[in-house]
Coordinates of C-alpha atoms in Angstrom, one line a residue:
Chain N
M25 CA 297.1 28.0 -20.6
A26 CA 295.3 29.5 -17.6
A27 CA 293.0 27.3 -15.5
E28 CA 289.7 26.4 -17.2
F29 CA 286.8 28.6 -16.1
L30 CA 284.1 27.5 -18.4
R31 CA 284.1 24.0 -19.8
V32 CA 281.5 22.6 -22.2
E33 CA 281.8 18.8 -22.9
K34 CA 280.0 16.8 -25.6
L35 CA 277.1 19.2 -25.4
T36 CA 274.2 18.0 -27.5
K37 CA 270.7 19.4 -27.9
R38 CA 267.8 17.8 -29.8
F39 CA 264.4 19.3 -30.4
G40 CA 262.4 16.2 -31.4
N41 CA 264.2 14.6 -34.3
N42 CA 266.2 17.8 -35.0
T43 CA 269.7 17.9 -33.5
V44 CA 270.7 21.5 -33.3
V45 CA 273.9 21.1 -31.3
H46 CA 276.1 18.1 -32.0
G47 CA 278.5 17.1 -29.2
V48 CA 280.2 20.5 -28.8
D49 CA 283.4 20.8 -26.7
F50 CA 285.3 23.9 -25.6
A51 CA 286.9 25.4 -22.6
F52 CA 287.9 28.9 -21.7
A53 CA 290.0 30.7 -19.1
K54 CA 288.7 33.2 -16.6
G55 CA 288.4 36.7 -18.0
E56 CA 288.2 35.7 -21.7
F57 CA 285.8 37.3 -24.1
I58 CA 284.5 34.5 -26.2
S59 CA 282.2 34.9 -29.3
L60 CA 280.0 32.2 -30.6
L61 CA 279.8 33.2 -34.3
G62 CA 277.7 31.6 -37.0
P63 CA 274.7 32.0 -39.3
S64 CA 271.1 31.7 -38.1
G65 CA 270.2 28.2 -36.9
C66 CA 273.8 27.1 -36.3
G67 CA 273.1 26.4 -32.6
K68 CA 275.0 29.3 -31.1
T69 CA 272.0 30.7 -29.2
T70 CA 271.0 27.3 -28.1
I71 CA 274.5 26.8 -26.5
L72 CA 274.2 30.1 -24.8
R73 CA 270.7 29.3 -23.5
M74 CA 272.0 25.9 -22.2
I75 CA 274.8 27.7 -20.4
A76 CA 272.2 30.1 -18.9
G77 CA 269.9 27.2 -18.0
F78 CA 267.0 28.1 -20.2
E79 CA 267.4 24.9 -22.2
T80 CA 268.3 21.5 -20.9
P81 CA 271.0 19.7 -22.8
T82 CA 270.0 16.3 -24.3
S83 CA 273.5 15.1 -23.2
G84 CA 276.9 16.6 -22.2
S85 CA 277.9 18.8 -19.4
I86 CA 278.6 22.5 -18.6
E87 CA 281.0 23.4 -15.8
V88 CA 281.8 26.8 -14.4
E89 CA 284.8 27.1 -12.0
G90 CA 284.8 23.3 -11.7
Q91 CA 281.1 23.2 -10.6
D92 CA 278.8 21.2 -12.8
I93 CA 275.9 23.5 -13.6
T94 CA 274.3 21.4 -16.3
H95 CA 271.1 20.7 -14.3
L96 CA 271.0 23.8 -12.1
K97 CA 268.1 26.2 -12.5
P98 CA 268.9 29.5 -14.1
N99 CA 268.4 31.4 -10.8
Q100 CA 271.0 29.1 -9.1
R101 CA 273.8 29.7 -11.6
Q102 CA 275.0 33.2 -10.6
L103 CA 275.3 34.3 -14.2
G104 CA 274.4 37.7 -15.8
M105 CA 272.7 38.0 -19.2
V106 CA 271.9 40.7 -21.7
F107 CA 269.2 40.0 -24.3
Q108 CA 268.7 41.2 -27.8
A109 CA 265.4 42.9 -27.0
Y110 CA 266.9 44.7 -23.9
A111 CA 264.3 43.0 -21.6
L112 CA 264.2 45.8 -19.1
F113 CA 261.2 45.6 -16.8
P114 CA 258.8 48.3 -18.1
N115 CA 257.3 48.9 -14.7
L116 CA 260.6 49.7 -13.0
N117 CA 262.7 52.7 -13.4
V118 CA 266.4 52.5 -14.3
G119 CA 267.6 52.4 -10.7
D120 CA 265.1 49.6 -9.8
N121 CA 266.0 47.7 -12.9
I122 CA 269.7 47.7 -12.0
G123 CA 268.9 46.9 -8.4
F124 CA 266.5 44.0 -9.2
G125 CA 269.1 41.3 -8.9
L126 CA 270.6 42.9 -5.8
K127 CA 267.2 43.0 -4.1
I128 CA 266.6 39.3 -4.9
A129 CA 270.0 38.6 -3.4
G130 CA 268.8 40.4 -0.2
M131 CA 271.1 43.4 -0.4
G132 CA 270.0 46.3 1.9
R133 CA 268.6 49.5 0.5
E134 CA 271.7 51.7 1.0
E135 CA 274.1 49.2 -0.3
R136 CA 271.9 48.6 -3.3
R137 CA 271.7 52.3 -4.0
A138 CA 275.5 52.6 -3.8
R139 CA 276.0 49.7 -6.2
T140 CA 273.3 51.1 -8.6
D141 CA 275.1 54.5 -8.6
E142 CA 278.4 52.7 -9.3
M143 CA 276.8 50.8 -12.2
L144 CA 275.3 54.0 -13.6
R145 CA 278.7 55.7 -13.6
L146 CA 280.3 52.6 -15.2
I147 CA 277.8 52.8 -18.2
G148 CA 278.1 56.6 -18.4
L149 CA 274.5 57.3 -17.4
P150 CA 274.8 58.9 -13.9
G151 CA 271.6 60.6 -12.8
F152 CA 269.4 58.3 -14.9
E153 CA 268.1 56.2 -12.1
K154 CA 264.6 57.7 -12.0
R155 CA 264.0 57.4 -15.7
F156 CA 261.8 54.7 -17.2
P157 CA 263.0 52.4 -20.0
Y158 CA 260.5 54.0 -22.5
E159 CA 262.1 57.4 -21.9
M160 CA 265.5 56.2 -23.2
S161 CA 267.1 55.4 -26.5
G162 CA 267.8 51.8 -27.5
G163 CA 271.5 52.2 -26.8
Q164 CA 270.8 53.6 -23.4
Q165 CA 268.4 50.9 -22.6
Q166 CA 270.9 48.2 -23.6
R167 CA 273.6 49.9 -21.4
V168 CA 271.1 49.7 -18.5
A169 CA 270.5 46.1 -19.3
L170 CA 274.3 45.5 -19.2
A171 CA 274.5 47.3 -15.8
R172 CA 271.6 45.2 -14.5
A173 CA 273.3 42.0 -15.6
I174 CA 276.7 42.8 -13.9
A175 CA 275.4 44.6 -10.8
P176 CA 275.0 41.3 -8.8
R177 CA 278.6 40.5 -9.6
P178 CA 277.8 37.3 -11.7
R179 CA 280.5 34.7 -12.3
M180 CA 280.1 35.1 -16.0
L181 CA 278.3 37.4 -18.5
L182 CA 276.2 36.1 -21.3
L183 CA 275.4 38.4 -24.2
D184 CA 272.7 37.2 -26.6
E185 CA 273.1 39.3 -29.8
P186 CA 272.9 42.5 -27.6
L187 CA 273.7 44.8 -30.5
S188 CA 271.4 43.3 -33.2
A189 CA 268.4 45.6 -32.4
L190 CA 270.5 48.8 -32.7
D191 CA 271.4 51.1 -35.5
A192 CA 274.8 50.6 -37.1
K193 CA 276.5 53.6 -35.5
I194 CA 275.3 52.8 -32.0
R195 CA 276.3 49.2 -32.5
V196 CA 279.9 50.1 -33.1
S197 CA 280.1 52.5 -30.1
L198 CA 278.3 50.1 -27.8
R199 CA 280.4 47.1 -28.7
E200 CA 283.5 49.1 -27.8
E201 CA 281.9 50.1 -24.6
I202 CA 281.0 46.5 -23.8
R203 CA 284.6 45.4 -24.4
A204 CA 286.0 48.2 -22.3
I205 CA 283.7 47.3 -19.4
Q206 CA 284.5 43.6 -19.8
L207 CA 288.3 44.3 -19.7
D208 CA 287.8 46.7 -16.8
L209 CA 285.9 44.1 -14.7
G210 CA 287.8 41.1 -16.0
I211 CA 284.5 39.2 -16.3
T212 CA 284.4 36.1 -18.5
T213 CA 282.0 36.8 -21.3
V214 CA 280.2 34.7 -23.9
F215 CA 278.9 36.7 -26.7
V216 CA 276.6 35.4 -29.4
T217 CA 276.6 37.1 -32.7
H218 CA 276.0 36.4 -36.4
D219 CA 278.1 39.5 -37.3
Q220 CA 281.7 38.5 -38.1
E221 CA 282.9 42.1 -37.8
E222 CA 281.6 42.3 -34.2
A223 CA 283.1 39.0 -33.3
L224 CA 286.5 39.9 -34.8
S225 CA 286.7 43.3 -33.2
I226 CA 286.0 42.5 -29.6
S227 CA 286.8 38.8 -28.9
D228 CA 289.8 37.1 -27.4
R229 CA 288.7 33.9 -29.0
I230 CA 286.0 33.0 -31.5
V231 CA 284.0 29.8 -31.8
V232 CA 282.8 29.6 -35.5
M233 CA 279.8 27.4 -35.7
N234 CA 277.9 25.8 -38.5
A235 CA 274.9 23.4 -38.4
G236 CA 275.5 22.6 -34.7
H237 CA 279.2 21.9 -35.1
I238 CA 282.3 23.9 -34.2
E239 CA 284.1 24.7 -37.5
Q240 CA 287.0 26.5 -35.8
L241 CA 288.0 27.9 -32.5
G242 CA 290.7 30.4 -32.3
A243 CA 291.8 34.0 -31.9
P244 CA 290.3 36.5 -34.4
H245 CA 293.4 36.8 -36.4
E246 CA 293.8 33.0 -36.6
V247 CA 290.2 32.5 -37.7
Y248 CA 290.6 35.1 -40.3
N249 CA 294.1 34.5 -41.6
K250 CA 294.1 30.7 -41.2
P251 CA 290.5 29.5 -41.7
A252 CA 290.3 25.8 -41.0
T253 CA 287.5 25.1 -43.4
R254 CA 285.9 26.7 -46.5
F255 CA 282.9 27.6 -44.4
V256 CA 285.0 29.6 -42.0
A257 CA 286.8 31.3 -44.9
T258 CA 283.6 32.3 -46.6
F259 CA 281.6 33.2 -43.4
V260 CA 284.4 35.2 -41.8
G261 CA 285.4 37.9 -44.2
T262 CA 285.3 38.0 -48.0
L263 CA 286.9 35.2 -50.0
N264 CA 287.9 35.1 -53.7
T265 CA 287.8 31.8 -55.5
I266 CA 289.8 31.2 -58.7
E267 CA 289.0 28.3 -60.9
A268 CA 292.3 27.0 -62.4
S269 CA 293.5 23.9 -64.3
V270 CA 296.6 22.0 -63.4
A271 CA 299.2 22.5 -66.1
S272 CA 302.0 20.4 -64.5
A273 CA 301.3 18.6 -61.3
A274 CA 305.0 17.7 -61.0
N275 CA 306.1 21.4 -61.2
H276 CA 303.0 22.7 -59.2
Q277 CA 302.0 24.8 -62.2
V278 CA 298.4 25.9 -62.9
T279 CA 296.8 27.9 -65.7
I280 CA 294.5 30.8 -64.8
D281 CA 292.7 32.3 -67.8
G282 CA 295.5 31.1 -70.1
Q283 CA 298.3 32.4 -67.8
T284 CA 300.6 29.8 -66.2
V285 CA 301.7 30.4 -62.7
A286 CA 303.7 28.2 -60.2
L287 CA 302.4 27.5 -56.8
P288 CA 304.3 26.3 -53.7
S289 CA 302.0 23.2 -53.5
L290 CA 298.9 21.7 -55.0
P291 CA 296.0 20.0 -53.3
S292 CA 296.5 16.2 -53.0
G293 CA 295.2 14.3 -55.9
A294 CA 295.8 17.0 -58.4
V295 CA 296.8 15.6 -61.8
D296 CA 297.7 17.3 -65.1
G297 CA 294.6 18.8 -66.7
S298 CA 292.4 18.5 -63.5
A299 CA 290.4 21.5 -62.3
I300 CA 291.2 23.0 -58.9
S301 CA 289.9 26.0 -56.9
L302 CA 292.3 28.5 -55.4
T303 CA 291.1 30.8 -52.6
L304 CA 292.5 34.0 -51.3
R305 CA 291.5 37.1 -49.3
P306 CA 290.9 40.4 -51.2
E307 CA 293.7 42.2 -49.2
V308 CA 296.5 39.8 -50.4
L309 CA 295.9 41.1 -53.9
S310 CA 297.7 44.3 -55.1
V311 CA 297.1 46.4 -58.1
G312 CA 300.3 46.3 -60.2
N313 CA 303.4 44.1 -59.6
R314 CA 304.2 44.7 -56.0
P315 CA 307.7 43.7 -54.8
G316 CA 307.5 40.3 -53.0
N317 CA 304.5 39.1 -55.0
D318 CA 305.5 36.1 -57.1
I319 CA 302.2 35.7 -59.0
V320 CA 301.3 38.3 -61.5
L321 CA 298.1 38.2 -63.5
A322 CA 296.6 40.4 -66.2
G323 CA 292.9 41.1 -66.1
T324 CA 290.2 43.7 -66.8
V325 CA 288.4 46.0 -64.4
A326 CA 284.9 44.7 -64.2
D327 CA 283.5 47.1 -61.6
V328 CA 284.7 50.0 -59.5
T329 CA 283.0 51.0 -56.2
F330 CA 284.2 54.2 -54.6
L331 CA 283.9 54.0 -50.8
G332 CA 285.8 57.2 -49.8
S333 CA 289.1 56.1 -48.3
V334 CA 289.0 52.7 -50.1
I335 CA 288.2 51.8 -53.7
R336 CA 286.7 48.3 -54.2
L337 CA 287.6 46.8 -57.5
R338 CA 286.3 43.7 -59.2
V339 CA 288.8 42.3 -61.7
A340 CA 287.8 39.8 -64.4
L341 CA 290.2 37.0 -65.2
G342 CA 288.4 35.0 -67.9
Q343 CA 285.6 33.2 -66.0
N344 CA 286.9 34.4 -62.6
T345 CA 286.1 37.7 -61.0
L346 CA 288.3 38.7 -58.1
S347 CA 287.4 41.4 -55.5
L348 CA 290.2 43.6 -54.0
D349 CA 290.4 46.8 -52.1
T350 CA 292.9 49.6 -52.8
F351 CA 293.4 52.8 -50.9
N352 CA 292.1 55.9 -52.6
D353 CA 295.1 58.0 -53.9
Q354 CA 293.9 61.6 -54.3
R355 CA 296.6 62.3 -56.8
T356 CA 295.5 59.7 -59.3
A357 CA 292.1 58.9 -60.7
P358 CA 290.4 55.6 -59.8
P359 CA 290.6 52.9 -62.5
T360 CA 287.7 52.8 -64.9
R361 CA 285.5 49.9 -66.0
G362 CA 287.0 47.9 -68.9
E363 CA 290.5 49.2 -68.3
P364 CA 293.3 46.5 -68.5
V365 CA 294.9 46.0 -65.1
T366 CA 297.7 43.9 -63.6
I367 CA 297.3 42.3 -60.2
S368 CA 299.7 40.4 -58.1
L369 CA 299.9 38.3 -55.0
A370 CA 302.3 36.1 -53.0
S371 CA 301.7 32.5 -53.6
K372 CA 302.1 31.8 -49.9
D373 CA 299.0 33.8 -49.2
L374 CA 296.8 31.4 -51.2
L375 CA 294.5 29.4 -48.8
I376 CA 294.4 25.6 -49.2
L377 CA 291.1 24.8 -47.6
G378 CA 289.6 21.6 -46.4
E379 CA 285.8 21.2 -46.7
Chain T
M29 CA 233.9 63.9 -54.2
K30 CA 233.5 64.1 -50.4
P31 CA 231.4 61.2 -49.3
S32 CA 228.2 62.2 -47.5
R33 CA 228.3 61.8 -43.7
F34 CA 224.5 61.6 -43.4
W35 CA 224.1 57.8 -43.4
P36 CA 226.9 57.0 -41.0
W37 CA 225.5 59.6 -38.5
F38 CA 221.9 58.4 -39.1
T39 CA 223.0 54.8 -38.3
L40 CA 224.9 55.9 -35.3
L41 CA 222.0 57.9 -33.9
L42 CA 219.5 55.1 -34.6
G43 CA 221.7 52.7 -32.7
A44 CA 222.4 55.1 -29.8
S45 CA 218.7 55.9 -29.5
Y46 CA 217.9 52.2 -29.1
F47 CA 219.9 52.4 -25.8
I48 CA 219.4 56.0 -24.8
I49 CA 215.7 56.5 -25.2
P50 CA 214.7 53.7 -22.7
L51 CA 217.3 55.0 -20.4
I52 CA 216.1 58.5 -20.5
A53 CA 212.5 57.3 -20.1
T54 CA 213.5 55.2 -17.1
F55 CA 215.4 58.1 -15.6
E56 CA 212.4 60.4 -16.2
F57 CA 210.0 57.9 -14.6
S58 CA 212.3 57.5 -11.6
L59 CA 211.9 61.3 -10.9
R60 CA 208.0 61.1 -10.8
M61 CA 207.5 59.7 -7.4
R62 CA 206.1 63.0 -6.0
R63 CA 203.0 63.6 -7.9
G64 CA 203.1 66.7 -10.2
Y65 CA 206.9 67.4 -9.6
Y66 CA 210.2 65.9 -10.5
S67 CA 212.1 64.8 -7.4
F68 CA 214.8 62.4 -6.2
D69 CA 212.3 60.9 -3.7
A70 CA 212.7 57.4 -5.3
Y71 CA 216.5 57.6 -4.9
L72 CA 216.1 58.8 -1.3
S73 CA 213.8 55.9 -0.6
V74 CA 216.2 53.4 -2.1
F75 CA 219.3 54.8 -0.3
S76 CA 217.5 54.9 3.1
D77 CA 216.3 51.3 2.7
P78 CA 218.4 49.2 5.1
R79 CA 218.0 46.2 2.7
F80 CA 219.6 48.2 0.0
Q81 CA 222.6 48.9 2.1
A82 CA 222.9 45.3 3.3
T83 CA 222.5 43.7 -0.1
F84 CA 224.7 46.2 -1.8
G85 CA 227.4 45.8 0.8
Y86 CA 227.1 42.0 0.6
S87 CA 227.5 42.0 -3.2
V88 CA 230.5 44.3 -3.0
V89 CA 232.2 42.0 -0.5
I90 CA 231.4 38.9 -2.6
G91 CA 232.6 40.8 -5.7
I92 CA 235.9 41.7 -4.0
F93 CA 236.5 38.1 -3.0
A94 CA 235.6 36.9 -6.5
I95 CA 238.1 39.3 -8.0
I96 CA 240.9 38.2 -5.6
V97 CA 240.2 34.5 -6.3
G98 CA 239.9 35.2 -10.0
V99 CA 243.2 37.0 -10.1
L100 CA 245.0 34.3 -8.1
I101 CA 243.7 31.6 -10.5
V102 CA 243.8 33.4 -13.8
V103 CA 247.1 35.3 -13.7
P104 CA 249.4 32.3 -13.0
A105 CA 247.3 30.2 -15.4
V106 CA 247.7 32.6 -18.3
Y107 CA 251.3 33.1 -17.4
F108 CA 252.2 29.4 -17.4
V109 CA 250.1 28.6 -20.4
R110 CA 251.9 31.4 -22.4
L111 CA 255.3 30.4 -21.1
R112 CA 255.4 26.7 -20.8
L113 CA 252.3 25.2 -22.5
P114 CA 251.5 27.4 -25.5
W115 CA 250.0 24.4 -27.4
L116 CA 247.3 24.4 -24.7
R117 CA 246.1 27.9 -25.4
P118 CA 243.2 27.1 -27.8
F119 CA 241.9 24.5 -25.3
V120 CA 242.1 27.0 -22.4
E121 CA 240.5 29.7 -24.5
F122 CA 237.6 27.3 -25.3
L123 CA 237.3 26.3 -21.6
T124 CA 237.1 29.9 -20.5
L125 CA 234.3 30.5 -23.0
L126 CA 232.1 27.8 -21.5
P127 CA 230.5 30.1 -18.8
L128 CA 229.2 32.2 -21.6
I129 CA 227.6 29.2 -23.3
I130 CA 226.3 27.4 -20.2
P131 CA 223.3 29.2 -18.7
A132 CA 223.8 30.4 -15.1
I133 CA 220.8 28.3 -14.0
V134 CA 222.4 25.1 -15.3
L135 CA 225.6 26.1 -13.4
V136 CA 223.8 26.7 -10.1
Y137 CA 221.8 23.5 -10.3
G138 CA 225.0 21.7 -11.0
Y139 CA 226.5 23.3 -7.9
I140 CA 223.6 22.5 -5.7
R141 CA 223.7 18.8 -6.8
L142 CA 227.4 18.6 -6.2
Y143 CA 227.8 20.6 -3.0
N144 CA 224.5 20.1 -1.2
S145 CA 224.4 19.5 2.5
S146 CA 224.5 15.7 2.1
S147 CA 227.4 15.7 -0.4
L148 CA 231.1 15.0 0.2
I149 CA 231.8 18.8 0.1
P150 CA 228.7 20.3 1.7
F151 CA 229.2 23.9 0.8
T152 CA 225.5 24.7 1.0
G153 CA 225.3 23.2 4.5
S154 CA 226.2 26.6 6.1
A155 CA 225.8 30.3 5.2
L156 CA 229.6 30.8 5.0
G157 CA 230.0 27.7 2.8
T158 CA 227.3 29.0 0.5
D159 CA 229.0 32.4 0.4
V160 CA 232.2 30.6 -0.6
L161 CA 230.3 28.7 -3.3
L162 CA 228.8 32.0 -4.5
V163 CA 232.3 33.5 -4.8
F164 CA 233.5 30.5 -6.8
A165 CA 230.4 30.7 -9.0
Y166 CA 231.1 34.3 -9.7
V167 CA 234.8 33.5 -10.5
T168 CA 233.5 31.0 -13.1
L169 CA 230.9 33.5 -14.4
A170 CA 233.6 36.2 -14.8
L171 CA 236.2 33.8 -16.2
P172 CA 235.7 34.7 -19.9
Y173 CA 236.2 38.4 -19.1
M174 CA 239.1 38.0 -16.6
Y175 CA 240.9 35.5 -18.8
R176 CA 240.7 37.7 -21.9
A177 CA 241.7 40.8 -20.1
V178 CA 244.8 39.2 -18.6
D179 CA 245.7 37.4 -21.8
T180 CA 245.5 40.6 -23.7
G181 CA 247.7 42.3 -21.1
M182 CA 250.3 39.6 -21.3
R183 CA 250.3 39.8 -25.1
T184 CA 251.6 43.4 -24.8
I185 CA 254.8 42.3 -22.9
D186 CA 257.5 39.8 -23.9
V187 CA 256.6 37.3 -21.1
Q188 CA 259.4 34.8 -21.9
T189 CA 262.3 37.3 -22.1
L190 CA 261.2 39.2 -19.0
T191 CA 260.9 35.9 -17.2
E192 CA 264.3 34.8 -18.3
A193 CA 265.8 38.2 -17.4
A194 CA 264.4 37.9 -13.9
Q195 CA 265.3 34.2 -13.6
I196 CA 269.0 34.7 -14.5
M197 CA 269.1 37.4 -11.7
G198 CA 268.0 34.8 -9.2
A199 CA 264.3 35.3 -9.1
N200 CA 262.0 32.3 -8.6
S201 CA 258.5 31.8 -10.3
A202 CA 256.5 33.4 -7.4
T203 CA 258.8 36.5 -7.4
I204 CA 258.6 36.8 -11.1
I205 CA 254.8 36.7 -11.2
A206 CA 254.6 39.1 -8.2
R207 CA 257.3 41.6 -9.1
V208 CA 257.6 41.5 -12.9
I209 CA 254.5 40.0 -14.6
L210 CA 251.7 41.2 -12.4
P211 CA 252.8 44.9 -12.2
N212 CA 253.1 44.9 -16.0
V213 CA 249.6 43.5 -16.6
L214 CA 248.1 45.3 -13.6
V215 CA 245.9 47.5 -15.8
A216 CA 244.6 44.5 -17.7
V217 CA 244.0 42.7 -14.4
L218 CA 242.1 45.7 -13.0
S219 CA 240.0 45.8 -16.2
G220 CA 239.1 42.2 -15.6
A221 CA 238.4 43.1 -12.0
F222 CA 236.0 45.9 -12.9
L223 CA 234.2 43.6 -15.4
T224 CA 233.9 41.0 -12.6
F225 CA 232.5 43.6 -10.3
A226 CA 230.0 44.8 -12.8
I227 CA 228.8 41.2 -13.4
V228 CA 228.6 40.4 -9.6
I229 CA 226.7 43.5 -8.7
G230 CA 223.7 42.8 -10.9
E231 CA 223.7 39.0 -10.9
F232 CA 220.4 37.4 -9.9
T233 CA 220.1 33.7 -10.8
I234 CA 222.9 32.2 -8.8
A235 CA 222.5 34.4 -5.8
S236 CA 218.7 33.8 -5.7
L237 CA 218.9 30.0 -6.1
L238 CA 221.6 29.8 -3.5
N239 CA 219.3 32.0 -1.4
R240 CA 222.0 34.6 -0.6
P241 CA 221.1 38.2 0.4
A242 CA 222.7 39.8 -2.7
F243 CA 221.9 42.9 -4.6
G244 CA 220.5 41.1 -7.7
P245 CA 217.7 39.4 -5.8
Y246 CA 217.0 42.6 -3.9
L247 CA 216.6 44.4 -7.3
Q248 CA 214.1 41.8 -8.4
N249 CA 212.2 42.0 -5.2
I250 CA 211.9 45.7 -5.3
G251 CA 210.9 45.5 -9.0
A252 CA 208.1 43.2 -8.2
N253 CA 206.6 45.3 -5.4
R254 CA 207.3 49.0 -6.0
A255 CA 206.7 51.4 -8.8
Y256 CA 209.4 54.1 -8.9
E257 CA 212.2 52.6 -6.9
P258 CA 213.0 50.0 -9.5
A259 CA 213.6 52.7 -12.0
A260 CA 215.9 54.5 -9.6
L261 CA 217.7 51.3 -8.9
A262 CA 218.1 50.6 -12.7
I263 CA 219.7 54.0 -13.1
I264 CA 222.0 53.4 -10.0
S265 CA 223.0 50.0 -11.4
F266 CA 223.8 51.6 -14.8
I267 CA 225.9 54.3 -13.1
I268 CA 227.9 51.6 -11.1
T269 CA 228.5 49.6 -14.3
W270 CA 229.5 52.6 -16.3
G271 CA 231.7 53.7 -13.5
A272 CA 233.5 50.4 -13.6
M273 CA 233.9 50.7 -17.4
G274 CA 235.1 54.2 -17.1
M275 CA 237.7 53.1 -14.6
I276 CA 239.0 50.5 -17.2
N277 CA 239.5 53.3 -19.7
L278 CA 241.1 55.6 -17.2
L279 CA 243.5 52.9 -16.0
A280 CA 244.6 52.1 -19.6
R281 CA 246.5 55.4 -19.5
F282 CA 248.7 54.1 -16.7
A283 CA 249.8 50.9 -18.3
P284 CA 253.6 50.4 -18.3
R285 CA 255.0 51.4 -21.6
T286 CA 257.5 49.4 -23.6
S287 CA 259.9 50.8 -26.1
A288 CA 261.8 49.0 -28.9
R289 CA 263.9 51.9 -30.0
T290 CA 266.9 51.2 -32.2
D291 CA 268.7 54.5 -31.7

């Protein structure tokens, strides 16, 4: 692994009696795009604000390039930050907003202008330097905020839910733009979001957080395909849960809605007749008996949602209802509600999750 | 059925006449100095009086200093209370209301007892010291207006996020107040400044008891000894006050605009 650029050790934050971050540890290499992902109140923004210097950790340390910055003031950390609410200075035009950090750093007028022009080209807004923030769309304002954050060449870029205030369509295009700029500059970036799709689509690695703890840290495909805990599995992507009963613990057989299937393994402590939960992603399920799938189940179509290129089915198996997506085939009509349907899956795709 | 507009108009006109009729009467009286004709003789008499020029000039200078000191105290105070000590806001609001509750005469007697020539800080021991004391007294007197104007201005901007955005780019607190906060609440600050000016120009009690040659005591003196000039001065004072209020409205158009667009 490359040398550690950002290291967070045993980071804890308490507000009164409420501990919002519990001894968090992680380390990242230079140039990585890291997402802190989790629901509201999980402590992700508090961690970002501690890295920025806006909150003081109760205990623990933060190092950037080997320098302990835990107790440095925000204006001594040489970091850039983009805020959810854009936070452009209303009294300054775009050029002056971008040049703000450069002016503070004592850069001369000409040099500042050149850097501002360079930033405006980078964000695709050349010629916008005389405009005021209120004259621009939300997406444009956030791009200016990004340019302002990276203009002083910070050591690291912090993004605090920068896409949350934008419309869905702008969000997608801007996140791609942010990622392209980050790759282009090779700047280490910490991105806070509660949107799993955002985190999965642009991150090198994701820190999934819950209640002040790290649930899992890994590449997007690892987090999605091999969730470490049930929380990660349910928070990142959609998860189906099948309630089954153990038919034969010795033979790894379970009964689902009266249909007996064999599994590669059973959770420890499973005995004959005990109830267990099996979890699986919607995409591992196929309509019909697909070659390679060793579990075939018969059910009934409970609901059909036509989404254009994809049809989302909900299939009832007794008490269980499974969700799965199938591609729209223009030559055949979509299944109808109440229609009997056969679904199949590979037993190796079942997720055995810890709590 | 369309509701009748008679009563609303009647109430409005009744209220307006309460203020306008005495003003018109005063104005009409101020034009009667020359017997049998309307003229601006009373105004000419006032403007040519060297005491008018001296006292008005004195009050303007004192007013400007009161505004400067007020801004230097109130802007950072409101900023830090909003940012770091929000729990202190109700207390600060109450504190800033006190000058409205405590009569000016009580205030000035307190000052004279505290800062007389035999006290530890003998402000009243010299003319300059008394001028400084007068400035501080006017800052206190205008505090409710200045505080509220600045506080309202700061409510329109996201003080915390703008501060953090400036901090992370290397700015210190003084730079943030001077380059980010103050320009964004400048219109509010100027509103407070014009209110302060309007108060200072006509203030009588404190200036008189501190024995300073201000415009308020001059107005009183003229009022006691002349017939038509006081009416002219009343109209001039109204015009100055209204001018200050008009400037507040005019400036509101130039306030920096924020935009929370999502597109």
